[in-house]
C-alpha positions in Angstrom: 17.0 62.7 -3.8 14.7 60.2 -2.1 11.9 61.6 -0.1 12.4 61.0 3.7 10.2 58.7 5.6 9.2 61.7 7.8 8.0 63.5 4.8 6.1 60.5 3.4 4.5 60.1 6.9 3.3 63.7 6.8 1.8 63.0 3.4 0.0 60.0 4.7 -1.4 62.1 7.5 -2.6 64.7 5.1 -4.3 62.2 2.9 -5.8 60.4 6.0 -7.2 63.5 7.8 -10.9 63.1 8.2 -11.3 59.9 6.2 -12.6 57.3 8.6 -11.3 53.8 8.3 -9.3 54.6 5.3 -5.8 54.1 6.6 -5.1 51.1 4.5 -6.5 52.6 1.3 -4.6 55.8 1.8 -1.2 54.0 2.3 -1.8 51.7 -0.7 -2.8 54.6 -3.0 0.4 56.6 -2.1 2.6 53.6 -2.3 1.3 52.6 -5.7 1.8 56.1 -7.0 5.4 56.1 -5.9 5.8 52.7 -7.6 4.1 53.9 -10.8 1.3 51.4 -10.5 -2.5 51.8 -10.4 -5.1 51.1 -7.8 -8.7 49.8 -8.0 -11.0 50.6 -5.3 -13.9 48.0 -4.9 -16.9 49.1 -2.9 -20.3 50.9 -2.9 -20.8 54.5 -3.7 -20.3 57.1 -1.0 -17.2 55.6 0.5 -14.8 58.4 -0.3 -13.1 56.8 -3.3 -13.1 60.0 -5.4 -12.1 62.1 -2.5 -9.0 59.9 -1.9 -8.1 60.3 -5.6 -8.4 64.1 -5.4 -6.2 64.2 -2.3 -3.6 62.0 -3.9 -3.3 64.5 -6.7 -2.1 67.1 -4.1 0.8 64.8 -3.0 2.6 65.5 -6.4 3.7 68.9 -7.7 3.0 70.3 -11.1 0.6 67.6 -12.3 -3.0 67.8 -13.5 -6.0 65.9 -12.2 -8.6 64.2 -14.4 -11.9 62.6 -13.2 -14.6 60.9 -15.1 -17.6 58.7 -14.5 -17.8 56.0 -17.2 -20.9 54.5 -18.6 -21.6 52.2 -21.5 -22.5 55.4 -23.4 -19.3 57.2 -22.8 -17.3 58.3 -25.8 -13.5 58.4 -26.3 -13.9 62.2 -26.7 -14.9 62.4 -22.9 -11.6 60.9 -21.9 -9.1 61.7 -24.6 -10.4 64.9 -26.0 -12.3 66.1 -29.1 -10.9 65.6 -32.6 -8.9 68.6 -34.1 -10.9 70.1 -36.9 -7.7 71.8 -38.1 -5.8 68.4 -38.2 -8.8 66.9 -40.1 -8.4 69.6 -42.7 -4.9 68.3 -43.3 -6.1 64.7 -43.3 -4.8 63.9 -39.9 -6.9 62.2 -37.2 -5.7 63.8 -34.0 -7.3 64.8 -30.7 -7.0 67.9 -28.7 -5.8 66.2 -25.5 -5.1 69.3 -23.4 -7.1 69.1 -20.1 -8.0 65.5 -20.8 -6.6 62.0 -19.5 -3.4 62.1 -21.8 -2.2 65.2 -19.9 -3.1 64.2 -16.4 -0.7 62.9 -13.7 -3.4 61.5 -11.4 -6.7 60.3 -12.6 -9.8 58.9 -11.2 -12.1 56.8 -13.4 -15.4 55.8 -11.6 -17.3 52.7 -12.7 -14.2 51.9 -14.9 -15.4 48.5 -16.3 -18.6 50.0 -17.8 -16.6 51.7 -20.6 -16.9 50.2 -24.1 -14.2 48.4 -25.8 -13.0 51.5 -27.8 -12.2 53.2 -24.6 -10.8 50.1 -22.8 -8.3 49.4 -25.6 -7.0 52.9 -25.5 -6.7 52.7 -21.8 -4.7 49.5 -21.9 -1.8 51.2 -23.7 -2.1 54.4 -21.6 -2.0 52.6 -18.2 0.8 50.1 -19.1 3.1 51.7 -21.5 2.3 55.4 -20.4 1.8 56.3 -24.0 -1.1 57.6 -26.1 -1.8 57.0 -29.8 -2.8 60.3 -31.2 -3.1 60.2 -35.0 -0.1 58.7 -36.7 2.2 59.0 -33.6 2.4 57.7 -30.1 3.2 60.2 -27.4 4.4 59.7 -23.9 2.0 60.8 -21.2 2.9 62.2 -17.7 0.5 59.7 -15.9 1.7 58.8 -12.4 -1.3 56.6 -11.2 -4.9 55.9 -12.1 -7.4 55.3 -9.3 -10.1 53.1 -10.7 -13.4 52.5 -8.8 -16.1 49.8 -9.2 -18.9 48.3 -7.3 -17.6 44.8 -8.1 -14.9 43.3 -10.0 -15.6 42.3 -13.6 -17.2 38.9 -14.5 -16.7 39.3 -18.3 -13.5 37.5 -19.4 -13.0 40.2 -22.0 -12.2 42.7 -19.2 -9.7 40.6 -17.4 -6.7 42.1 -19.3 -7.8 45.6 -18.2 -8.5 44.4 -14.6 -5.0 43.0 -14.5 -3.5 46.5 -15.1 -4.5 47.5 -11.6 -1.7 46.1 -9.4 -3.6 46.8 -6.2 -7.2 46.1 -5.6 -8.6 47.4 -2.3 -11.9 46.6 -0.9 -13.6 49.7 0.6 -16.8 49.5 2.7 -19.0 51.8 4.7 -17.6 52.9 8.1 -18.2 50.5 10.9 -20.1 51.0 14.1 -17.0 52.3 16.0 -16.7 55.2 13.5 -20.3 55.9 12.9 -20.6 58.8 15.6 -17.5 60.4 14.2 -19.1 60.2 10.6 -22.0 62.4 11.8 -19.6 65.2 13.2 -18.6 68.1 11.1 -15.6 67.5 9.0 -12.3 68.4 10.7 -10.1 71.2 9.6 -7.8 70.3 6.6 -4.4 69.1 7.7 -1.5 71.5 7.3 -0.3 71.3 3.7 2.8 69.4 2.9 5.0 70.1 -0.1 4.2 67.5 -2.9 6.6 65.2 -4.5 8.4 66.4 -7.6 9.4 64.4 -10.7 13.0 64.1 -9.6 12.0 62.5 -6.4 9.8 60.0 -8.1 12.7 59.2 -10.5 15.0 58.8 -7.6 12.6 56.3 -5.9 12.2 54.2 -9.0 15.9 54.1 -9.6 16.8 53.3 -6.0 14.3 50.4 -5.8 16.1 48.5 -8.4 19.0 48.1 -6.0 16.9 46.7 -3.2 17.6 43.0 -2.5 15.0 40.3 -2.3 16.4 38.0 0.3 16.2 34.2 0.3 13.6 34.1 3.0 11.4 36.4 1.3 11.8 34.4 -2.0 11.0 31.1 0.0 7.7 32.8 1.3 6.8 33.9 -2.2 7.6 30.5 -3.7 5.3 28.9 -1.0 2.6 31.5 -1.7 2.7 30.7 -5.5 2.0 27.0 -4.6 -0.8 28.0 -2.1 -2.5 30.1 -4.7 -2.1 27.4 -7.3 -3.8 24.8 -5.1 -6.8 27.1 -4.7 -7.1 28.0 -8.4 -6.1 31.6 -8.0 -4.2 32.6 -11.2 -1.5 35.3 -11.0 0.2 36.4 -14.2 3.9 36.5 -14.6 3.6 40.3 -15.1 1.8 40.7 -11.9 4.4 38.8 -10.0 7.1 41.1 -11.5 5.2 44.3 -10.6 4.5 43.0 -7.2 8.3 42.5 -6.6 8.8 46.0 -7.7 6.2 47.3 -5.3 7.8 45.4 -2.4 11.1 47.1 -3.3 9.5 50.4 -3.4 8.0 49.9 0.1 11.5 48.9 1.4 13.5 51.7 -0.1 11.0 54.4 1.0 11.5 53.2 4.5 15.2 53.5 4.2 16.0 49.7 3.9 18.2 48.0 1.3 16.4 44.6 1.4 12.7 43.5 1.4 11.6 41.7 4.7 8.9 39.3 5.5 6.6 42.1 6.9 6.6 43.7 3.5 4.3 40.9 2.4 1.3 42.5 4.2 0.7 43.7 0.7 -0.1 40.2 -0.6 -3.9 40.3 0.1 -4.3 43.5 -2.0 -2.0 42.6 -4.9 -2.6 39.0 -5.8 -6.3 37.9 -5.3 -8.5 38.2 -8.3 -11.6 38.8 -6.2 -12.1 40.9 -3.0 -13.5 37.7 -1.4 -10.2 36.2 -1.5 -8.6 39.0 0.6 -9.3 37.4 4.0 -7.8 34.2 2.8 -4.4 35.8 1.9 -4.5 37.9 5.0 -4.8 34.8 7.1 -1.9 33.2 5.0 0.3 36.2 5.9 -0.7 36.0 9.6 -0.1 32.3 9.8 3.0 31.8 7.7 4.9 35.1 7.8 4.0 37.1 10.8 3.2 33.9 13.0 0.5 36.1 14.5 -2.6 34.0 14.3 -4.3 33.7 17.8 -4.0 30.2 19.2 -6.3 28.6 21.8 -4.0 25.5 22.3 -6.9 23.0 22.3 -4.4 20.2 22.8 -3.3 21.8 26.1 -6.8 22.5 27.2 -7.8 18.7 26.9 -4.6 17.8 28.7 -5.2 20.1 31.6 -8.8 19.0 31.9 -7.8 15.3 31.9 -5.4 16.0 34.9 -7.9 18.0 36.7 -10.5 15.3 36.5 -8.0 12.6 37.6 -7.0 14.7 40.5 -10.7 15.2 41.5 -11.1 11.3 41.4 -8.1 10.7 43.5 -8.9 13.3 46.1 -12.3 11.9 46.5 -11.5 8.3 46.4 -12.5 6.4 49.7 -10.1 4.2 51.6 -9.4 0.7 50.1 -11.3 -0.9 53.1 -13.9 1.9 52.7 -17.2 0.4 54.2 -16.4 0.7 57.9 -14.4 3.8 57.6 -17.1 5.4 55.5 -19.6 4.6 58.1 -17.5 6.2 60.7 -17.4 9.4 58.6 -21.2 9.4 58.1 -21.6 9.0 61.9 -19.3 11.9 62.6 -21.1 14.1 60.2 -24.4 13.3 61.7 -23.1 14.0 65.2 -21.7 17.3 63.9 -25.1 18.3 62.5 -26.9 17.3 65.6 -24.6 19.1 67.9 -24.0 22.1 65.7 -26.3 24.4 67.6 -24.8 23.5 71.0 -21.3 23.9 69.7 -22.0 27.4 68.3 -23.7 28.3 71.6 -20.7 27.3 73.7 -18.1 28.8 71.3 -16.6 25.3 70.5 -17.5 25.0 66.9 -13.9 25.7 65.8 -12.7 22.7 67.7 -15.5 20.6 66.2 -14.4 21.6 62.6 -10.8 20.7 63.4 -11.8 17.3 64.6 -14.0 16.8 61.6 -11.3 17.8 59.2 -8.9 15.5 60.8 -11.3 12.6 60.6 -12.0 13.3 56.9 -8.3 13.4 56.3 -7.8 10.1 58.0 -10.7 8.6 56.0 -9.1 9.7 52.6 -7.4 7.1 50.5 -3.7 7.2 51.0 -1.3 6.7 48.0 2.1 5.3 47.7 5.2 7.6 47.1 5.6 5.9 43.7 2.0 6.9 42.7 2.5 10.6 43.6 5.9 10.7 41.9 4.5 9.3 38.7 1.8 11.9 38.6 4.3 14.8 39.2 6.7 13.3 36.7 4.0 13.3 34.0 2.9 16.8 34.9 6.5 18.1 34.8 6.8 16.5 31.4 3.8 18.3 30.2 5.0 21.5 31.7 8.2 21.1 29.6 6.1 20.6 26.5 4.3 23.8 27.2 7.6 25.7 27.8 8.9 24.4 24.5 5.7 25.4 22.7 5.8 28.9 24.3 9.5 29.7 23.5 8.9 30.3 19.8 5.8 32.2 20.3 7.5 34.6 22.8 10.5 34.9 20.2 7.9 35.7 17.4 6.1 38.2 19.6 9.4 40.0 20.4 10.4 39.9 16.8 7.0 41.3 15.8 7.1 44.1 18.3 10.6 45.2 16.9 9.7 44.6 13.2 6.4 46.7 13.1 7.7 49.5 15.2 8.1 52.7 13.1 6.9 51.1 9.9 5.8 53.8 7.3 3.4 51.8 5.1 2.0 49.0 7.5 -1.4 50.2 8.7 -1.1 50.8 12.5 -4.3 48.8 13.1 -2.9 45.8 11.3 0.4 45.9 13.2 -1.6 46.2 16.5 -3.6 43.1 15.5 -0.4 41.1 15.0 1.0 41.9 18.6 -2.5 41.5 20.1 -2.9 38.0 18.6 0.5 37.0 20.0 -0.2 38.5 23.4 -3.6 36.7 23.4 -1.8 33.3 22.7 0.7 33.9 25.5 -2.2 34.8 27.9 -3.8 31.5 27.0 -0.7 29.6 27.8 -0.4 31.7 31.1 -3.8 30.5 32.2 -3.1 26.9 31.4 0.3 27.0 33.2 -1.4 28.3 36.3 -4.0 25.5 36.2 -1.1 23.0 35.7 0.6 24.4 38.7 -2.6 24.1 40.8 -3.1 20.5 39.7 0.5 19.7 40.5 0.1 21.2 44.1 -3.1 19.0 44.3 -1.3 15.8 43.5 1.7 16.8 45.7 -0.8 17.3 48.6 -2.4 13.6 48.2 -2.2 11.6 51.5 0.8 9.3 51.4 1.4 6.0 52.9 5.0 5.4 53.1 4.6 1.7 53.8 2.4 1.2 50.7 3.9 -1.1 48.1 1.6 0.2 45.3 3.6 0.6 42.1 3.3 3.7 39.8 -0.2 3.9 38.2 -0.7 4.0 34.4 -0.2 7.6 33.0 -3.2 9.8 32.8 -4.6 9.3 29.2 -4.2 12.6 27.4 -6.5 13.2 24.4 -4.8 13.9 21.2 
C-alpha cells in the first residue's frame, strides 16, 4: 500500500524540525530515498549534512545506519568489513560485513571523493546495482539511499563515473542572516515520532511509479531543456535522464497523481547540473520556461509611458501660436498679482485674484484641434489594449500557479511562494503603468480645444523600442 501524502508530510516535518533553511535538502533526501536514488550534499563542514542523514535513517523501519568519514588513507575494511580469518583458512577471500556498509539501509559517506580507487570501484557496484562482491559471490544489499557529502564537486575525470551515481546534488550553505538569531537559540524539542516506512511501502511506490504518465507537454519541456543544456556545454548522460524520469514519476505518484506535470520539473536544478554553480542557471530556466514566474519590469512599457508623459508636458506648456503679445499680457498679470498680493490678502480678495489669474493663464494656453486630441487619445487607447493583451497571460499564469502549487508535498514552500510573489510583482508593475497611462489620457483629454481649428492629426508620439 502506498504511503499517504499526509504521512509523508509528517515525515518531512520530523526531518525538518530544528534544521534551519534545510527544507529543500530535506525534501530531496526523502524523495530520493523513496525513488531508490542517492544524494550528494555539497557544502562546507558544519551545515547539518550528517544530521540530515541520521534523521533520514529513522524514516525507514528495520534498517541499519552506517556512517564514515573517508580520507585518502581509508581502507576497504573500514567500509566493507574485515577479512574473515576462518574463510581464509578455507582459501576463501571473504569479508565479515555485518555492521558495515553492505548491511546498511541508509549510509552517510563524508568527503566521499577522497576515497582511493579500491573503495570507489566497490562503491560503484554497490550504489548502482545494490550488490556487493564478497569472495567468489555477489550478494544483494538492503541499501535504500547513500547520502554523500563533499566540500566541492570532483575535478578529476576519473571520479566522474562515481559522481554520476548521485542523481541529486544539493548545495548547502551556512544559514543566512534571517536565521542567524534562531541558530543561537537552544535546539527545539524533537518532533513527535512518526512510524517509518517499511519495505512493502517502498516496493509499492516503485511499482506504482512505473504506471505514471509523462505527458506530451512535459516531454516538450524536457526536449527543450536538453537543447538548452547542450548549447551551454552541460553534459547529461542517458542513464541520468532515465533516472530523472523515474524521480519525476515518484514525485507524482506520492502526491496521488497519475501523471507528471510541469511543476514537477522544479527538480531540474538539483538533478542535471554537473556543478553547483549551474544550479541558478537551471532554476532560472524553470522559472522562465515552465512556471512563467520570472519577475518582469516591462521596460518597453516604461519607455512608452515616459514618452507620453513628456509629450503631454510639452503640449500643456506650449504658448499660443501668436505667443509674443499674449505672453506679455501674462507676464504683466503675474507682476500685478505679486505687487498687489499683500493688499489682496489684507482685504480678503486673494481668492478672486487667483481665479482671475487662472482664467487668464487658461486663455493664454495653446489650443488644439479636436483631431489633435482625438489622435493622442487613440494612440493611448491602442497602447492600453497592448498592455491588456500583455497582462492577460500573466494573470492566467498567476492563477494557474496559485492552484498548481497549493498543497504540493515536495515543492519547498519558499520556492512556491517565490513563484507567486514574482507574478504578483509583475502585475503590480503593470498596475502602476496603467495608472500612469490613465493620468496621461486625462491630461490629453483636458487640453484646451479650439473647435474652429483646421489643424490635422499630429504625428504619433514616437515610442522607443
